[in-house]
Amino acid sequence: MLVRLGYVAMSVVVKNASPSKTMTYATFSKLGDQEAALRKLERISAENIANTLRLLKHNRAHDIEMYRCSSKLIPLLGHDGLGDWDPIERLSDAFAELGQYAKSHRMRISFHPDHFTVLSTPREEVLKHSRADLERHVRMLEAMGLDKSAKCNIHVGGTYGNKETARARFIRNFQSLSERIRERITLENDDKTFNALETLEIAEEVGVPMVLDIHHDAVNPSAQSADELWPRIQRTWEGCCRQAEQDSGSEPAALPPKIHVSSPKSEKDPRGHADYIELPPLMAFLRAIAPSTPRLDIMLEAKMKDDALVKLMEALRGEEGVSIRSQASFEL
DNA sequence: ACCTGTCAAGTCTGG
DNA sequence: CCAGACTTGACAGGT
């Protein structure tokens, strides 16, 4: 099994390269000149995209081929107080350059819209915002020129005291999205509400790949263990990007399944994310699925970001059966 | 230079 | 029914 590692949004190694600089709405409102305020927001956006490109270059130097973009690239985008302001088009050159760099180095890029994108919501306003947020994330991926293998990962959402109706509402709302949006979505099991089995059943029903989070599964387990569910989870990834394979031309490779990995912050806060990754539980899962899994991509969700990736690779050197392939990948 | 409180968002809980 | 907790990185404003 060939395993690649990636990290989320910001680096603790590269300094002054935040992809999430912002401006609060309070500050925006206090600025007298609206036009100037919007220009400032667009300048921050351009800096965030430029910093993201710097991070991709850093990633390349460290053989990191997987990266999740910050969902805060464009501050206040979608905020009610900004009307229909949307600079994605005006930033298209910067987005295109970013995507071109990712593509030319075969990097897997994703988004994870915030928890406020909830398709299970009973509130019409929330659904409207969620649709718009998904639309914007997809437009950013399109502006980068990335094919359907670049996904937006979301959760099923809240349960509102009745998981069954929430599930039905999610499915109905999901199916009302355009195909263009639907084919960009992956579904992740939650640490409080929809567990791995419940998320898998929904992913199967609506036909999207499932991202298994093994930390969420540990704190919010389902009737079956992650190992047991894995063959079904793996199947949700099969053929999900056939078109993308054709588009990529000479090298038709299936999109590997992706999992999220983090470790509990403490006994007091088991759902929180620790600075680094604890190897033993991860190794147990990897050894269980390795025989049936040719490729796997792991998104690390540790506080120490890319430093946690480096430390994990160091720890892997001592593991039996592991052969290091690069600074950010190994075979098991 | 550093510290503390606030911000965004939607859901959920406690009172 | 409403206020506060939750989460996260970064702003905002104070010293």
mmCIF file of C-alpha atoms (C1' of nucleotides) in Angstrom:
data_model
loop_
_atom_site.group_PDB
_atom_site.id
_atom_site.type_symbol
_atom_site.label_atom_id
_atom_site.label_comp_id
_atom_site.label_asym_id
_atom_site.label_seq_id
_atom_site.Cartn_x
_atom_site.Cartn_y
_atom_site.Cartn_z
ATOM 1 C CA MET A 1 0.000 0.000 0.000
ATOM 2 C CA LEU A 2 1.382 3.364 -1.042
ATOM 3 C CA VAL A 3 0.482 6.067 1.482
ATOM 4 C CA ARG A 4 0.790 9.820 0.985
ATOM 5 C CA LEU A 5 0.504 12.416 3.731
ATOM 6 C CA GLY A 6 -0.893 15.918 3.601
ATOM 7 C CA TYR A 7 -1.825 18.706 5.989
ATOM 8 C CA VAL A 8 -4.370 21.475 6.348
ATOM 9 C CA ALA A 9 -4.231 25.130 5.327
ATOM 10 C CA MET A 10 -1.246 26.591 7.172
ATOM 11 C CA SER A 11 2.378 25.705 7.833
ATOM 12 C CA VAL A 12 4.136 26.037 11.175
ATOM 13 C CA VAL A 13 7.444 25.862 9.314
ATOM 14 C CA VAL A 14 6.976 28.622 6.744
ATOM 15 C CA LYS A 15 6.600 31.895 8.601
ATOM 16 C CA ASN A 16 4.317 34.781 7.685
ATOM 17 C CA ALA A 17 2.487 32.753 5.102
ATOM 18 C CA SER A 18 -1.056 32.713 6.428
ATOM 19 C CA PRO A 19 -3.647 31.781 3.778
ATOM 20 C CA SER A 20 -6.409 32.974 6.121
ATOM 21 C CA LYS A 21 -5.790 36.641 6.766
ATOM 22 C CA THR A 22 -9.062 38.418 7.253
ATOM 23 C CA MET A 23 -10.928 41.555 8.238
ATOM 24 C CA THR A 24 -13.815 41.519 10.658
ATOM 25 C CA TYR A 25 -17.170 42.786 9.516
ATOM 26 C CA ALA A 26 -17.106 45.323 12.346
ATOM 27 C CA THR A 27 -13.929 46.827 10.914
ATOM 28 C CA PHE A 28 -15.276 46.675 7.387
ATOM 29 C CA SER A 29 -18.407 48.547 8.471
ATOM 30 C CA LYS A 30 -16.415 51.263 10.224
ATOM 31 C CA LEU A 31 -14.482 52.119 7.080
ATOM 32 C CA GLY A 32 -16.215 55.083 5.511
ATOM 33 C CA ASP A 33 -15.271 54.457 1.909
ATOM 34 C CA GLN A 34 -17.059 51.265 0.809
ATOM 35 C CA GLU A 35 -15.128 51.015 -2.434
ATOM 36 C CA ALA A 36 -11.813 51.305 -0.623
ATOM 37 C CA ALA A 37 -12.948 48.754 1.950
ATOM 38 C CA LEU A 38 -13.791 46.260 -0.786
ATOM 39 C CA ARG A 39 -10.445 46.891 -2.457
ATOM 40 C CA LYS A 40 -8.761 46.139 0.846
ATOM 41 C CA LEU A 41 -10.684 42.861 1.143
ATOM 42 C CA GLU A 42 -9.570 41.953 -2.361
ATOM 43 C CA ARG A 43 -5.965 42.773 -1.523
ATOM 44 C CA ILE A 44 -6.143 40.465 1.497
ATOM 45 C CA SER A 45 -7.640 37.761 -0.728
ATOM 46 C CA ALA A 46 -4.815 38.116 -3.225
ATOM 47 C CA GLU A 47 -2.279 37.832 -0.376
ATOM 48 C CA ASN A 48 -3.990 34.697 0.908
ATOM 49 C CA ILE A 49 -3.832 33.094 -2.524
ATOM 50 C CA ALA A 50 -0.204 34.150 -2.951
ATOM 51 C CA ASN A 51 0.620 32.642 0.434
ATOM 52 C CA THR A 52 -1.154 29.444 -0.579
ATOM 53 C CA LEU A 53 1.125 29.261 -3.625
ATOM 54 C CA ARG A 54 4.138 29.760 -1.345
ATOM 55 C CA LEU A 55 2.889 26.845 0.750
ATOM 56 C CA LEU A 56 2.523 24.650 -2.333
ATOM 57 C CA LYS A 57 6.132 25.424 -3.238
ATOM 58 C CA HIS A 58 7.156 24.530 0.300
ATOM 59 C CA ASN A 59 5.136 21.332 -0.040
ATOM 60 C CA ARG A 60 6.887 20.449 -3.258
ATOM 61 C CA ALA A 61 10.279 20.835 -1.590
ATOM 62 C CA HIS A 62 9.107 18.386 1.055
ATOM 63 C CA ASP A 63 7.433 15.922 -1.341
ATOM 64 C CA ILE A 64 3.988 16.743 0.080
ATOM 65 C CA GLU A 65 1.450 16.016 -2.646
ATOM 66 C CA MET A 66 -1.737 16.585 -0.724
ATOM 67 C CA TYR A 67 -3.008 19.848 0.693
ATOM 68 C CA ARG A 68 -6.293 21.318 1.870
ATOM 69 C CA CYS A 69 -6.822 24.962 1.045
ATOM 70 C CA SER A 70 -8.127 27.317 3.698
ATOM 71 C CA SER A 71 -11.824 28.080 3.374
ATOM 72 C CA LYS A 72 -11.044 31.622 4.457
ATOM 73 C CA LEU A 73 -9.082 32.567 1.340
ATOM 74 C CA ILE A 74 -11.530 35.377 0.641
ATOM 75 C CA PRO A 75 -12.530 37.234 3.834
ATOM 76 C CA LEU A 76 -16.234 37.909 4.423
ATOM 77 C CA LEU A 77 -17.175 36.221 1.149
ATOM 78 C CA GLY A 78 -20.854 35.368 1.458
ATOM 79 C CA HIS A 79 -21.417 37.675 4.414
ATOM 80 C CA ASP A 80 -24.902 39.146 4.406
ATOM 81 C CA GLY A 81 -23.584 42.666 4.814
ATOM 82 C CA LEU A 82 -21.578 42.549 1.593
ATOM 83 C CA GLY A 83 -24.441 42.084 -0.809
ATOM 84 C CA ASP A 84 -23.380 40.326 -3.996
ATOM 85 C CA TRP A 85 -19.688 41.210 -3.690
ATOM 86 C CA ASP A 86 -17.722 38.312 -5.168
ATOM 87 C CA PRO A 87 -14.134 38.794 -6.368
ATOM 88 C CA ILE A 88 -13.465 35.205 -7.519
ATOM 89 C CA GLU A 89 -13.614 36.276 -11.165
ATOM 90 C CA ARG A 90 -11.261 39.204 -10.586
ATOM 91 C CA LEU A 91 -8.832 36.878 -8.809
ATOM 92 C CA SER A 92 -8.960 34.324 -11.607
ATOM 93 C CA ASP A 93 -5.347 34.840 -12.680
ATOM 94 C CA ALA A 94 -4.084 34.181 -9.159
ATOM 95 C CA PHE A 95 -6.346 31.141 -8.815
ATOM 96 C CA ALA A 96 -5.241 29.845 -12.214
ATOM 97 C CA GLU A 97 -1.567 30.172 -11.301
ATOM 98 C CA LEU A 98 -2.199 28.324 -8.050
ATOM 99 C CA GLY A 99 -4.038 25.512 -9.805
ATOM 100 C CA GLN A 100 -1.450 25.299 -12.553
ATOM 101 C CA TYR A 101 1.301 24.808 -10.006
ATOM 102 C CA ALA A 102 -0.713 22.118 -8.204
ATOM 103 C CA LYS A 103 -1.478 20.307 -11.440
ATOM 104 C CA SER A 104 2.057 20.448 -12.769
ATOM 105 C CA HIS A 105 3.277 18.765 -9.574
ATOM 106 C CA ARG A 106 0.373 16.311 -9.357
ATOM 107 C CA MET A 107 -0.872 17.638 -6.076
ATOM 108 C CA ARG A 108 -4.216 16.621 -4.636
ATOM 109 C CA ILE A 109 -6.089 19.754 -3.584
ATOM 110 C CA SER A 110 -9.281 20.006 -1.546
ATOM 111 C CA PHE A 111 -11.497 22.314 0.452
ATOM 112 C CA HIS A 112 -13.388 21.704 3.663
ATOM 113 C CA PRO A 113 -16.212 24.265 3.849
ATOM 114 C CA ASP A 114 -16.841 25.231 7.471
ATOM 115 C CA HIS A 115 -19.393 23.523 9.693
ATOM 116 C CA PHE A 116 -21.904 26.176 8.710
ATOM 117 C CA THR A 117 -22.492 24.404 5.440
ATOM 118 C CA VAL A 118 -25.252 22.055 6.596
ATOM 119 C CA LEU A 119 -27.460 20.321 4.068
ATOM 120 C CA SER A 120 -29.430 18.572 6.819
ATOM 121 C CA THR A 121 -30.780 21.891 8.113
ATOM 122 C CA PRO A 122 -34.543 22.485 8.371
ATOM 123 C CA ARG A 123 -33.994 26.244 7.984
ATOM 124 C CA GLU A 124 -34.438 27.630 4.494
ATOM 125 C CA GLU A 125 -31.999 30.503 5.092
ATOM 126 C CA VAL A 126 -29.272 28.153 6.292
ATOM 127 C CA LEU A 127 -29.802 25.893 3.298
ATOM 128 C CA LYS A 128 -29.584 28.879 0.975
ATOM 129 C CA HIS A 129 -26.291 29.960 2.544
ATOM 130 C CA SER A 130 -24.981 26.401 2.412
ATOM 131 C CA ARG A 131 -25.777 26.076 -1.291
ATOM 132 C CA ALA A 132 -24.129 29.406 -2.000
ATOM 133 C CA ASP A 133 -21.059 28.434 0.020
ATOM 134 C CA LEU A 134 -20.679 25.158 -1.866
ATOM 135 C CA GLU A 135 -21.147 26.998 -5.138
ATOM 136 C CA ARG A 136 -18.341 29.424 -4.249
ATOM 137 C CA HIS A 137 -15.956 26.665 -3.185
ATOM 138 C CA VAL A 138 -16.559 24.824 -6.434
ATOM 139 C CA ARG A 139 -16.056 28.012 -8.412
ATOM 140 C CA MET A 140 -12.692 28.496 -6.708
ATOM 141 C CA LEU A 141 -11.643 24.955 -7.660
ATOM 142 C CA GLU A 142 -12.814 25.646 -11.211
ATOM 143 C CA ALA A 143 -10.923 28.943 -11.231
ATOM 144 C CA MET A 144 -7.845 26.920 -10.325
ATOM 145 C CA GLY A 145 -8.561 24.749 -13.354
ATOM 146 C CA LEU A 146 -8.696 21.605 -11.230
ATOM 147 C CA ASP A 147 -10.741 18.614 -12.356
ATOM 148 C CA LYS A 148 -13.341 16.735 -10.328
ATOM 149 C CA SER A 149 -10.703 14.943 -8.304
ATOM 150 C CA ALA A 150 -10.408 18.198 -6.330
ATOM 151 C CA LYS A 151 -13.208 17.868 -3.810
ATOM 152 C CA CYS A 152 -15.109 19.780 -1.170
ATOM 153 C CA ASN A 153 -15.414 17.683 1.948
ATOM 154 C CA ILE A 154 -18.451 18.265 4.177
ATOM 155 C CA HIS A 155 -20.298 16.665 7.071
ATOM 156 C CA VAL A 156 -23.893 15.475 6.976
ATOM 157 C CA GLY A 157 -24.785 18.064 9.626
ATOM 158 C CA GLY A 158 -26.966 18.398 12.694
ATOM 159 C CA THR A 159 -29.668 15.953 13.768
ATOM 160 C CA TYR A 160 -32.163 18.384 15.351
ATOM 161 C CA GLY A 161 -33.407 15.747 17.731
ATOM 162 C CA ASN A 162 -34.417 13.357 14.950
ATOM 163 C CA LYS A 163 -31.588 11.736 13.049
ATOM 164 C CA GLU A 164 -33.853 9.924 10.610
ATOM 165 C CA THR A 165 -35.639 13.044 9.345
ATOM 166 C CA ALA A 166 -32.337 14.944 9.301
ATOM 167 C CA ARG A 167 -30.863 12.182 7.172
ATOM 168 C CA ALA A 168 -33.826 12.293 4.792
ATOM 169 C CA ARG A 169 -33.570 16.066 4.557
ATOM 170 C CA PHE A 170 -29.850 15.862 3.800
ATOM 171 C CA ILE A 171 -30.491 13.418 0.978
ATOM 172 C CA ARG A 172 -33.307 15.507 -0.471
ATOM 173 C CA ASN A 173 -31.266 18.707 -0.284
ATOM 174 C CA PHE A 174 -28.160 17.025 -1.660
ATOM 175 C CA GLN A 175 -30.068 15.666 -4.623
ATOM 176 C CA SER A 176 -31.421 19.121 -5.366
ATOM 177 C CA LEU A 177 -27.878 20.351 -6.022
ATOM 178 C CA SER A 178 -26.642 20.480 -9.592
ATOM 179 C CA GLU A 179 -24.510 17.596 -10.804
ATOM 180 C CA ARG A 180 -21.590 19.977 -11.146
ATOM 181 C CA ILE A 181 -21.687 20.575 -7.366
ATOM 182 C CA ARG A 182 -22.611 17.028 -6.345
ATOM 183 C CA GLU A 183 -19.646 15.489 -8.105
ATOM 184 C CA ARG A 184 -17.294 17.764 -6.138
ATOM 185 C CA ILE A 185 -18.497 16.599 -2.742
ATOM 186 C CA THR A 186 -17.143 14.038 -0.309
ATOM 187 C CA LEU A 187 -18.827 13.139 2.989
ATOM 188 C CA GLU A 188 -17.021 12.775 6.299
ATOM 189 C CA ASN A 189 -18.200 11.034 9.470
ATOM 190 C CA ASP A 190 -18.775 13.437 12.370
ATOM 191 C CA ASP A 191 -17.498 13.310 15.941
ATOM 192 C CA LYS A 192 -20.909 14.088 17.441
ATOM 193 C CA THR A 193 -23.744 13.384 15.046
ATOM 194 C CA PHE A 194 -23.599 11.097 12.011
ATOM 195 C CA ASN A 195 -21.100 8.319 12.710
ATOM 196 C CA ALA A 196 -19.087 6.306 10.187
ATOM 197 C CA LEU A 197 -21.757 3.728 9.336
ATOM 198 C CA GLU A 198 -24.528 6.327 9.106
ATOM 199 C CA THR A 199 -22.371 8.574 6.927
ATOM 200 C CA LEU A 200 -21.377 5.627 4.749
ATOM 201 C CA GLU A 201 -24.998 4.672 4.160
ATOM 202 C CA ILE A 202 -25.790 8.219 3.085
ATOM 203 C CA ALA A 203 -22.687 8.438 0.897
ATOM 204 C CA GLU A 204 -23.695 5.198 -0.804
ATOM 205 C CA GLU A 205 -27.236 6.417 -1.324
ATOM 206 C CA VAL A 206 -26.286 9.726 -2.918
ATOM 207 C CA GLY A 207 -23.253 8.270 -4.660
ATOM 208 C CA VAL A 208 -20.330 10.270 -3.297
ATOM 209 C CA PRO A 209 -16.994 9.125 -1.849
ATOM 210 C CA MET A 210 -16.695 8.960 1.918
ATOM 211 C CA VAL A 211 -13.756 10.407 3.823
ATOM 212 C CA LEU A 212 -13.224 8.306 6.926
ATOM 213 C CA ASP A 213 -11.996 10.224 9.968
ATOM 214 C CA ILE A 214 -10.585 7.609 12.326
ATOM 215 C CA HIS A 215 -10.411 10.044 15.263
ATOM 216 C CA HIS A 216 -14.079 10.970 14.869
ATOM 217 C CA ASP A 217 -14.841 7.269 14.596
ATOM 218 C CA ALA A 218 -13.023 6.619 17.881
ATOM 219 C CA VAL A 219 -15.050 9.234 19.793
ATOM 220 C CA ASN A 220 -18.315 8.588 17.928
ATOM 221 C CA PRO A 221 -18.198 4.915 17.002
ATOM 222 C CA SER A 222 -20.767 3.078 14.945
ATOM 223 C CA ALA A 223 -22.092 -0.464 15.068
ATOM 224 C CA GLN A 224 -19.138 -1.680 13.022
ATOM 225 C CA SER A 225 -15.453 -0.892 13.393
ATOM 226 C CA ALA A 226 -13.595 1.204 10.848
ATOM 227 C CA ASP A 227 -11.674 -1.898 9.698
ATOM 228 C CA GLU A 228 -14.941 -3.704 9.071
ATOM 229 C CA LEU A 229 -16.463 -0.764 7.216
ATOM 230 C CA TRP A 230 -13.379 -0.133 5.118
ATOM 231 C CA PRO A 231 -14.238 -2.349 2.110
ATOM 232 C CA ARG A 232 -17.527 -0.486 1.695
ATOM 233 C CA ILE A 233 -15.870 2.900 2.229
ATOM 234 C CA GLN A 234 -13.228 1.994 -0.324
ATOM 235 C CA ARG A 235 -15.946 1.110 -2.805
ATOM 236 C CA THR A 236 -17.404 4.639 -2.615
ATOM 237 C CA TRP A 237 -14.155 5.839 -4.210
ATOM 238 C CA GLU A 238 -14.208 3.421 -7.105
ATOM 239 C CA GLY A 239 -14.880 5.134 -10.401
ATOM 240 C CA CYS A 240 -15.754 8.416 -8.752
ATOM 241 C CA CYS A 241 -13.425 10.304 -11.051
ATOM 242 C CA ARG A 242 -13.590 8.446 -14.321
ATOM 243 C CA GLN A 243 -13.958 11.672 -16.292
ATOM 244 C CA ALA A 244 -11.007 13.186 -14.489
ATOM 245 C CA GLU A 245 -8.901 10.200 -15.435
ATOM 246 C CA GLN A 246 -9.711 10.714 -19.097
ATOM 247 C CA ASP A 247 -8.958 14.404 -18.814
ATOM 248 C CA SER A 248 -5.569 13.796 -17.256
ATOM 249 C CA GLY A 249 -4.528 11.933 -20.379
ATOM 250 C CA SER A 250 -1.417 9.821 -20.206
ATOM 251 C CA GLU A 251 -1.664 8.666 -16.625
ATOM 252 C CA PRO A 252 -5.119 7.333 -15.812
ATOM 253 C CA ALA A 253 -4.868 6.703 -12.102
ATOM 254 C CA ALA A 254 -7.888 6.225 -9.879
ATOM 255 C CA LEU A 255 -8.319 8.725 -7.081
ATOM 256 C CA PRO A 256 -7.062 7.014 -3.898
ATOM 257 C CA PRO A 257 -9.365 6.910 -0.880
ATOM 258 C CA LYS A 258 -8.671 9.648 1.639
ATOM 259 C CA ILE A 259 -8.843 9.451 5.410
ATOM 260 C CA HIS A 260 -8.455 12.048 8.146
ATOM 261 C CA VAL A 261 -6.146 11.356 11.043
ATOM 262 C CA SER A 262 -5.686 13.218 14.305
ATOM 263 C CA SER A 263 -5.098 12.310 17.928
ATOM 264 C CA PRO A 264 -7.096 13.240 21.039
ATOM 265 C CA LYS A 265 -5.924 16.433 22.706
ATOM 266 C CA SER A 266 -6.306 15.023 26.218
ATOM 267 C CA GLU A 267 -8.453 12.738 28.373
ATOM 268 C CA LYS A 268 -10.420 15.779 29.412
ATOM 269 C CA ASP A 269 -10.912 16.845 25.811
ATOM 270 C CA PRO A 270 -10.843 13.659 23.731
ATOM 271 C CA ARG A 271 -12.472 15.320 20.743
ATOM 272 C CA GLY A 272 -9.922 18.110 20.542
ATOM 273 C CA HIS A 273 -6.951 17.803 18.210
ATOM 274 C CA ALA A 274 -3.515 17.155 19.680
ATOM 275 C CA ASP A 275 -0.341 18.862 18.471
ATOM 276 C CA TYR A 276 1.038 15.671 16.950
ATOM 277 C CA ILE A 277 -0.113 12.276 15.704
ATOM 278 C CA GLU A 278 0.039 9.222 17.897
ATOM 279 C CA LEU A 279 1.394 6.413 15.738
ATOM 280 C CA PRO A 280 0.087 3.155 17.308
ATOM 281 C CA PRO A 281 -3.662 3.564 16.616
ATOM 282 C CA LEU A 282 -2.939 4.728 13.079
ATOM 283 C CA MET A 283 -0.584 1.809 12.430
ATOM 284 C CA ALA A 284 -3.187 -0.653 13.696
ATOM 285 C CA PHE A 285 -5.716 0.668 11.194
ATOM 286 C CA LEU A 286 -3.214 0.834 8.343
ATOM 287 C CA ARG A 287 -2.015 -2.730 8.913
ATOM 288 C CA ALA A 288 -5.626 -3.921 8.916
ATOM 289 C CA ILE A 289 -6.480 -2.348 5.558
ATOM 290 C CA ALA A 290 -3.101 -2.555 3.782
ATOM 291 C CA PRO A 291 -3.659 -5.976 2.140
ATOM 292 C CA SER A 292 -6.788 -4.781 0.364
ATOM 293 C CA THR A 293 -5.775 -1.168 -0.283
ATOM 294 C CA PRO A 294 -3.280 -0.315 -3.032
ATOM 295 C CA ARG A 295 -3.226 3.410 -2.306
ATOM 296 C CA LEU A 296 -4.270 5.695 0.513
ATOM 297 C CA ASP A 297 -4.043 9.438 1.110
ATOM 298 C CA ILE A 298 -3.960 10.651 4.703
ATOM 299 C CA MET A 299 -4.897 14.175 5.672
ATOM 300 C CA LEU A 300 -3.288 14.989 9.000
ATOM 301 C CA GLU A 301 -5.337 17.260 11.225
ATOM 302 C CA ALA A 302 -2.795 18.032 13.919
ATOM 303 C CA LYS A 303 -2.233 21.397 15.535
ATOM 304 C CA MET A 304 1.400 21.357 14.499
ATOM 305 C CA LYS A 305 0.417 20.922 10.849
ATOM 306 C CA ASP A 306 3.397 20.114 8.606
ATOM 307 C CA ASP A 307 5.705 19.641 11.586
ATOM 308 C CA ALA A 308 3.403 16.830 12.737
ATOM 309 C CA LEU A 309 3.822 15.346 9.257
ATOM 310 C CA VAL A 310 7.613 15.435 9.559
ATOM 311 C CA LYS A 311 7.498 13.892 13.044
ATOM 312 C CA LEU A 312 5.129 11.182 11.872
ATOM 313 C CA MET A 313 7.472 10.278 9.025
ATOM 314 C CA GLU A 314 10.337 10.059 11.529
ATOM 315 C CA ALA A 315 8.324 7.751 13.751
ATOM 316 C CA LEU A 316 7.448 5.560 10.770
ATOM 317 C CA ARG A 317 11.106 4.792 10.156
ATOM 318 C CA GLY A 318 11.126 2.457 13.121
ATOM 319 C CA GLU A 319 8.013 0.551 12.036
ATOM 320 C CA GLU A 320 8.280 -2.975 10.755
ATOM 321 C CA GLY A 321 7.190 -3.421 7.158
ATOM 322 C CA VAL A 322 7.320 0.287 6.393
ATOM 323 C CA SER A 323 9.568 1.511 3.616
ATOM 324 C CA ILE A 324 9.989 5.238 3.207
ATOM 325 C CA ARG A 325 9.370 6.438 -0.349
ATOM 326 C CA SER A 326 9.803 10.182 0.054
ATOM 327 C CA GLN A 327 9.685 12.859 2.737
ATOM 328 C CA ALA A 328 5.902 12.523 2.785
ATOM 329 C CA SER A 329 5.057 9.035 1.538
ATOM 330 C CA PHE A 330 5.742 5.453 2.456
ATOM 331 C CA GLU A 331 4.874 1.918 1.536
ATOM 332 C CA LEU A 332 3.394 -0.637 3.877
ATOM 333 C "C1'" DA B 1 6.175 42.963 21.649
ATOM 334 C "C1'" DC B 2 2.699 40.811 23.947
ATOM 335 C "C1'" DC B 3 -1.858 39.862 26.023
ATOM 336 C "C1'" DT B 4 -6.940 39.494 26.246
ATOM 337 C "C1'" DG B 5 -11.134 39.628 24.275
ATOM 338 C "C1'" DT B 6 -13.796 39.369 19.998
ATOM 339 C "C1'" DC B 7 -15.196 37.726 15.600
ATOM 340 C "C1'" DA B 8 -17.460 34.815 12.013
ATOM 341 C "C1'" DA B 9 -20.884 30.820 11.393
ATOM 342 C "C1'" DG B 10 -24.960 27.273 12.862
ATOM 343 C "C1'" DT B 11 -26.192 23.898 16.240
ATOM 344 C "C1'" DC B 12 -26.903 22.365 20.666
ATOM 345 C "C1'" DT B 13 -27.489 22.754 25.707
ATOM 346 C "C1'" DG B 14 -28.743 24.838 30.040
ATOM 347 C "C1'" DG B 15 -31.557 27.630 32.575
ATOM 348 C "C1'" DC C 1 -37.097 31.228 24.545
ATOM 349 C "C1'" DC C 2 -32.817 33.239 24.996
ATOM 350 C "C1'" DA C 3 -28.082 33.349 26.394
ATOM 351 C "C1'" DG C 4 -23.924 30.883 26.269
ATOM 352 C "C1'" DA C 5 -20.764 26.959 24.652
ATOM 353 C "C1'" DC C 6 -18.542 25.048 21.016
ATOM 354 C "C1'" DT C 7 -14.384 25.707 17.259
ATOM 355 C "C1'" DT C 8 -10.506 28.070 14.867
ATOM 356 C "C1'" DG C 9 -7.002 31.404 13.330
ATOM 357 C "C1'" DA C 10 -6.610 35.919 13.323
ATOM 358 C "C1'" DC C 11 -8.117 40.555 14.143
ATOM 359 C "C1'" DA C 12 -8.653 44.573 17.416
ATOM 360 C "C1'" DG C 13 -7.448 47.189 20.971
ATOM 361 C "C1'" DG C 14 -5.204 47.609 25.088
ATOM 362 C "C1'" DT C 15 -0.824 47.893 27.782
#
